[in-house]
PDB file of C-alpha atoms in Angstrom:
ATOM      1  CA  UNK R 155      27.195 149.568  39.377  1.00  0.00           C
ATOM      2  CA  UNK R 156      24.303 148.212  41.398  1.00  0.00           C
ATOM      3  CA  UNK R 157      23.704 144.461  40.973  1.00  0.00           C
ATOM      4  CA  UNK R 158      20.291 143.512  39.674  1.00  0.00           C
ATOM      5  CA  UNK R 159      17.854 141.375  41.627  1.00  0.00           C
ATOM      6  CA  UNK R 160      18.794 138.357  39.492  1.00  0.00           C
ATOM      7  CA  UNK R 161      22.527 138.592  40.227  1.00  0.00           C
ATOM      8  CA  UNK R 162      23.573 135.559  42.306  1.00  0.00           C
ATOM      9  CA  UNK R 163      25.711 135.834  45.404  1.00  0.00           C
ATOM     10  CA  UNK R 164      27.944 132.940  44.353  1.00  0.00           C
ATOM     11  CA  UNK R 165      28.210 131.409  40.917  1.00  0.00           C
ATOM     12  CA  UNK R 166      29.788 128.282  42.429  1.00  0.00           C
ATOM     13  CA  UNK R 167      27.089 127.607  45.012  1.00  0.00           C
ATOM     14  CA  UNK R 168      25.625 124.762  42.944  1.00  0.00           C
ATOM     15  CA  UNK R 169      28.994 123.012  42.720  1.00  0.00           C
ATOM     16  CA  UNK R 170      29.588 123.496  46.438  1.00  0.00           C
ATOM     17  CA  UNK R 171      26.163 122.051  47.286  1.00  0.00           C
ATOM     18  CA  UNK R 172      26.868 118.991  45.146  1.00  0.00           C
ATOM     19  CA  UNK R 173      30.439 118.421  46.360  1.00  0.00           C
ATOM     20  CA  UNK R 174      30.170 119.243  50.051  1.00  0.00           C
ATOM     21  CA  UNK R 175      28.313 116.181  51.420  1.00  0.00           C
ATOM     22  CA  UNK R 176      30.728 113.593  50.043  1.00  0.00           C
ATOM     23  CA  UNK R 177      34.007 115.485  50.098  1.00  0.00           C
ATOM     24  CA  UNK R 178      33.502 117.047  53.534  1.00  0.00           C
ATOM     25  CA  UNK R 179      32.853 113.566  54.877  1.00  0.00           C
ATOM     26  CA  UNK R 180      36.002 112.379  53.132  1.00  0.00           C
ATOM     27  CA  UNK R 181      37.948 115.270  54.661  1.00  0.00           C
ATOM     28  CA  UNK R 182      36.595 114.436  58.113  1.00  0.00           C
ATOM     29  CA  UNK R 183      37.615 110.781  57.690  1.00  0.00           C
ATOM     30  CA  UNK R 184      41.074 111.900  56.543  1.00  0.00           C
ATOM     31  CA  UNK R 185      41.346 114.040  59.685  1.00  0.00           C
ATOM     32  CA  UNK R 186      40.364 111.078  61.866  1.00  0.00           C
ATOM     33  CA  UNK R 187      42.972 108.979  60.052  1.00  0.00           C
ATOM     34  CA  UNK R 188      45.553 111.703  60.671  1.00  0.00           C
ATOM     35  CA  UNK R 189      44.692 111.855  64.360  1.00  0.00           C
ATOM     36  CA  UNK R 190      44.843 108.071  64.811  1.00  0.00           C
ATOM     37  CA  UNK R 191      47.959 107.567  62.694  1.00  0.00           C
ATOM     38  CA  UNK R 192      49.848 110.364  64.417  1.00  0.00           C
ATOM     39  CA  UNK R 193      49.040 109.116  67.902  1.00  0.00           C
ATOM     40  CA  UNK R 194      49.231 105.352  67.408  1.00  0.00           C
ATOM     41  CA  UNK R 195      51.446 104.704  64.375  1.00  0.00           C
ATOM     42  CA  UNK R 196      54.668 106.565  65.166  1.00  0.00           C
ATOM     43  CA  UNK R 197      53.541 110.025  64.015  1.00  0.00           C
ATOM     44  CA  UNK R 198      52.528 108.849  60.534  1.00  0.00           C
ATOM     45  CA  UNK R 199      51.090 111.474  58.172  1.00  0.00           C
ATOM     46  CA  UNK R 200      48.500 109.340  56.379  1.00  0.00           C
ATOM     47  CA  UNK R 201      45.647 111.810  56.750  1.00  0.00           C
ATOM     48  CA  UNK R 202      47.765 114.708  55.538  1.00  0.00           C
ATOM     49  CA  UNK R 203      48.802 112.734  52.461  1.00  0.00           C
ATOM     50  CA  UNK R 204      45.166 111.881  51.737  1.00  0.00           C
ATOM     51  CA  UNK R 205      44.194 115.532  52.213  1.00  0.00           C
ATOM     52  CA  UNK R 206      46.844 116.742  49.773  1.00  0.00           C
ATOM     53  CA  UNK R 207      45.566 114.282  47.159  1.00  0.00           C
ATOM     54  CA  UNK R 208      42.388 116.365  46.944  1.00  0.00           C
ATOM     55  CA  UNK R 209      43.930 119.847  47.076  1.00  0.00           C
ATOM     56  CA  UNK R 210      45.290 120.650  43.606  1.00  0.00           C
ATOM     57  CA  UNK R 211      46.469 124.182  44.328  1.00  0.00           C
ATOM     58  CA  UNK R 212      49.036 124.463  41.529  1.00  0.00           C
ATOM     59  CA  UNK R 213      46.595 123.145  38.925  1.00  0.00           C
ATOM     60  CA  UNK R 214      43.919 125.592  40.048  1.00  0.00           C
ATOM     61  CA  UNK R 215      46.329 128.540  40.118  1.00  0.00           C
ATOM     62  CA  UNK R 216      47.686 127.716  36.658  1.00  0.00           C
ATOM     63  CA  UNK R 217      44.141 127.287  35.325  1.00  0.00           C
ATOM     64  CA  UNK R 218      43.134 130.698  36.666  1.00  0.00           C
ATOM     65  CA  UNK R 219      46.185 132.313  35.078  1.00  0.00           C
ATOM     66  CA  UNK R 220      45.215 130.679  31.779  1.00  0.00           C
ATOM     67  CA  UNK R 221      41.633 131.870  32.211  1.00  0.00           C
ATOM     68  CA  UNK R 222      42.679 135.453  32.838  1.00  0.00           C
ATOM     69  CA  UNK R 223      44.958 135.369  29.791  1.00  0.00           C
ATOM     70  CA  UNK R 224      42.305 133.784  27.602  1.00  0.00           C
ATOM     71  CA  UNK R 225      39.617 136.190  28.772  1.00  0.00           C
ATOM     72  CA  UNK R 226      41.875 139.188  28.150  1.00  0.00           C
ATOM     73  CA  UNK R 227      42.561 137.945  24.613  1.00  0.00           C
ATOM     74  CA  UNK R 228      38.845 137.426  24.044  1.00  0.00           C
ATOM     75  CA  UNK R 229      38.062 140.881  25.362  1.00  0.00           C
ATOM     76  CA  UNK R 230      40.772 142.437  23.231  1.00  0.00           C
ATOM     77  CA  UNK R 231      40.270 140.498  19.981  1.00  0.00           C
ATOM     78  CA  UNK R 232      36.887 138.843  20.427  1.00  0.00           C
ATOM     79  CA  UNK R 233      34.889 141.244  18.255  1.00  0.00           C
ATOM     80  CA  UNK R 234      37.425 141.392  15.427  1.00  0.00           C
ATOM     81  CA  UNK R 235      38.098 137.697  14.997  1.00  0.00           C
ATOM     82  CA  UNK R 236      36.048 134.564  15.330  1.00  0.00           C
ATOM     83  CA  UNK R 237      37.567 132.857  18.350  1.00  0.00           C
ATOM     84  CA  UNK R 238      35.015 130.175  19.062  1.00  0.00           C
ATOM     85  CA  UNK R 239      37.707 127.621  19.898  1.00  0.00           C
ATOM     86  CA  UNK R 240      39.327 129.874  22.508  1.00  0.00           C
ATOM     87  CA  UNK R 241      35.913 130.802  23.929  1.00  0.00           C
ATOM     88  CA  UNK R 242      35.009 127.092  24.270  1.00  0.00           C
ATOM     89  CA  UNK R 243      38.392 126.270  25.789  1.00  0.00           C
ATOM     90  CA  UNK R 244      38.096 129.082  28.353  1.00  0.00           C
ATOM     91  CA  UNK R 245      34.622 127.865  29.301  1.00  0.00           C
ATOM     92  CA  UNK R 246      35.874 124.264  29.658  1.00  0.00           C
ATOM     93  CA  UNK R 247      38.905 125.249  31.757  1.00  0.00           C
ATOM     94  CA  UNK R 248      36.722 127.466  33.951  1.00  0.00           C
ATOM     95  CA  UNK R 249      34.356 124.558  34.581  1.00  0.00           C
ATOM     96  CA  UNK R 250      37.263 122.261  35.499  1.00  0.00           C
ATOM     97  CA  UNK R 251      38.942 124.837  37.739  1.00  0.00           C
ATOM     98  CA  UNK R 252      35.672 125.429  39.590  1.00  0.00           C
ATOM     99  CA  UNK R 253      35.314 121.672  40.092  1.00  0.00           C
ATOM    100  CA  UNK R 254      38.861 121.290  41.441  1.00  0.00           C
ATOM    101  CA  UNK R 255      38.526 124.261  43.784  1.00  0.00           C
ATOM    102  CA  UNK R 256      35.093 123.175  45.005  1.00  0.00           C
ATOM    103  CA  UNK R 257      36.393 119.716  45.902  1.00  0.00           C
ATOM    104  CA  UNK R 258      39.434 121.199  47.651  1.00  0.00           C
ATOM    105  CA  UNK R 259      37.266 123.583  49.681  1.00  0.00           C
ATOM    106  CA  UNK R 260      34.865 120.833  50.733  1.00  0.00           C
ATOM    107  CA  UNK R 261      37.711 118.515  51.795  1.00  0.00           C
ATOM    108  CA  UNK R 262      39.354 121.298  53.798  1.00  0.00           C
ATOM    109  CA  UNK R 263      36.088 122.198  55.526  1.00  0.00           C
ATOM    110  CA  UNK R 264      35.611 118.546  56.491  1.00  0.00           C
ATOM    111  CA  UNK R 265      39.215 118.249  57.653  1.00  0.00           C
ATOM    112  CA  UNK R 266      38.753 121.298  59.893  1.00  0.00           C
ATOM    113  CA  UNK R 267      36.051 119.544  61.934  1.00  0.00           C
ATOM    114  CA  UNK R 268      38.449 117.181  63.722  1.00  0.00           C
ATOM    115  CA  UNK R 269      40.813 119.877  65.060  1.00  0.00           C
ATOM    116  CA  UNK R 270      37.750 121.790  66.257  1.00  0.00           C
ATOM    117  CA  UNK R 271      36.479 118.705  68.098  1.00  0.00           C
ATOM    118  CA  UNK R 272      39.845 118.064  69.751  1.00  0.00           C
ATOM    119  CA  UNK R 273      40.231 121.687  70.841  1.00  0.00           C
ATOM    120  CA  UNK R 274      42.906 122.768  68.341  1.00  0.00           C
ATOM    121  CA  UNK R 275      40.964 125.854  67.344  1.00  0.00           C
ATOM    122  CA  UNK R 276      43.921 127.627  65.724  1.00  0.00           C
ATOM    123  CA  UNK R 277      44.435 124.716  63.332  1.00  0.00           C
ATOM    124  CA  UNK R 278      40.704 124.423  62.662  1.00  0.00           C
ATOM    125  CA  UNK R 279      40.600 128.125  61.845  1.00  0.00           C
ATOM    126  CA  UNK R 280      43.569 127.828  59.477  1.00  0.00           C
ATOM    127  CA  UNK R 281      41.886 124.938  57.636  1.00  0.00           C
ATOM    128  CA  UNK R 282      38.680 126.973  57.416  1.00  0.00           C
ATOM    129  CA  UNK R 283      40.608 129.957  56.018  1.00  0.00           C
ATOM    130  CA  UNK R 284      42.213 127.696  53.428  1.00  0.00           C
ATOM    131  CA  UNK R 285      38.771 126.366  52.535  1.00  0.00           C
ATOM    132  CA  UNK R 286      37.504 129.930  52.147  1.00  0.00           C
ATOM    133  CA  UNK R 287      40.492 130.682  49.924  1.00  0.00           C
ATOM    134  CA  UNK R 288      39.578 127.777  47.631  1.00  0.00           C
ATOM    135  CA  UNK R 289      35.942 128.907  47.505  1.00  0.00           C
ATOM    136  CA  UNK R 290      37.201 132.329  46.433  1.00  0.00           C
ATOM    137  CA  UNK R 291      39.480 130.729  43.824  1.00  0.00           C
ATOM    138  CA  UNK R 292      36.456 128.865  42.462  1.00  0.00           C
ATOM    139  CA  UNK R 293      34.439 132.069  42.377  1.00  0.00           C
ATOM    140  CA  UNK R 294      37.225 133.898  40.539  1.00  0.00           C
ATOM    141  CA  UNK R 295      37.450 131.051  38.018  1.00  0.00           C
ATOM    142  CA  UNK R 296      33.679 130.994  37.503  1.00  0.00           C
ATOM    143  CA  UNK R 297      33.294 134.735  36.915  1.00  0.00           C
ATOM    144  CA  UNK R 298      33.918 136.260  33.537  1.00  0.00           C
ATOM    145  CA  UNK R 299      35.634 139.598  33.199  1.00  0.00           C
ATOM    146  CA  UNK R 300      34.226 142.208  35.617  1.00  0.00           C
ATOM    147  CA  UNK R 301      30.918 143.634  34.533  1.00  0.00           C
ATOM    148  CA  UNK R 302      30.021 140.667  32.356  1.00  0.00           C
ATOM    149  CA  UNK R 303      27.770 138.482  34.497  1.00  0.00           C
ATOM    150  CA  UNK R 304      29.850 138.440  37.640  1.00  0.00           C
ATOM    151  CA  UNK R 305      28.362 137.600  41.008  1.00  0.00           C
ATOM    152  CA  UNK R 306      27.831 139.912  43.973  1.00  0.00           C
ATOM    153  CA  UNK R 307      30.757 138.346  45.824  1.00  0.00           C
ATOM    154  CA  UNK R 308      33.258 138.710  42.967  1.00  0.00           C
ATOM    155  CA  UNK R 309      35.044 141.791  44.421  1.00  0.00           C
ATOM    156  CA  UNK R 310      35.297 140.046  47.808  1.00  0.00           C
ATOM    157  CA  UNK R 311      36.684 136.897  46.144  1.00  0.00           C
ATOM    158  CA  UNK R 312      39.302 138.890  44.244  1.00  0.00           C
ATOM    159  CA  UNK R 313      40.268 140.650  47.476  1.00  0.00           C
ATOM    160  CA  UNK R 314      40.647 137.367  49.343  1.00  0.00           C
ATOM    161  CA  UNK R 315      42.658 135.737  46.548  1.00  0.00           C
ATOM    162  CA  UNK R 316      45.051 138.680  46.415  1.00  0.00           C
ATOM    163  CA  UNK R 317      45.105 139.689  50.070  1.00  0.00           C
ATOM    164  CA  UNK R 318      45.031 136.459  52.071  1.00  0.00           C
ATOM    165  CA  UNK R 319      48.576 135.284  51.207  1.00  0.00           C
ATOM    166  CA  UNK R 320      49.942 138.661  52.307  1.00  0.00           C
ATOM    167  CA  UNK R 321      47.835 138.656  55.470  1.00  0.00           C
ATOM    168  CA  UNK R 322      48.842 135.114  56.425  1.00  0.00           C
ATOM    169  CA  UNK R 323      52.520 135.856  55.783  1.00  0.00           C
ATOM    170  CA  UNK R 324      52.279 138.457  58.569  1.00  0.00           C
ATOM    171  CA  UNK R 325      50.976 135.947  61.108  1.00  0.00           C
ATOM    172  CA  UNK R 326      53.650 134.100  63.056  1.00  0.00           C
ATOM    173  CA  UNK R 327      52.849 130.438  62.567  1.00  0.00           C
TER     174      UNK R 327
END
């Protein structure tokens, strides 16, 4: 199926544009706090704690599992029964999951700046990969079932969400 000219590349680009300026700055400040606290306050993990406050991985993953289940039920029974409540709930959960994942991605991208500045390129790359993973989670949450208004990057996002954990498990950390 060839995407039409009106098919967007990312459905979450608007959320990323809104969230990135503030939350990337917050991630960068958390990385500075981590650097200072680790070096000068007996290896304290203040920046890491602040970073994890903005990365709600389990909530996003559970929301996406709910979305897939709800969308499968709607696809299976949607024409036979009036399921307006489930349709509204799936839309609401999708909006929330996209918001959580967008914030997490922006914070991780901002956090990756400090390791890049200090020369820890491996760590900066890992934070950038995690940020990309959260962007792909947001894109998966934003897209309906395949073929129903999905973006051009939906197959790539599905591939990253499924493949990146297996790929990273093969890398010796």
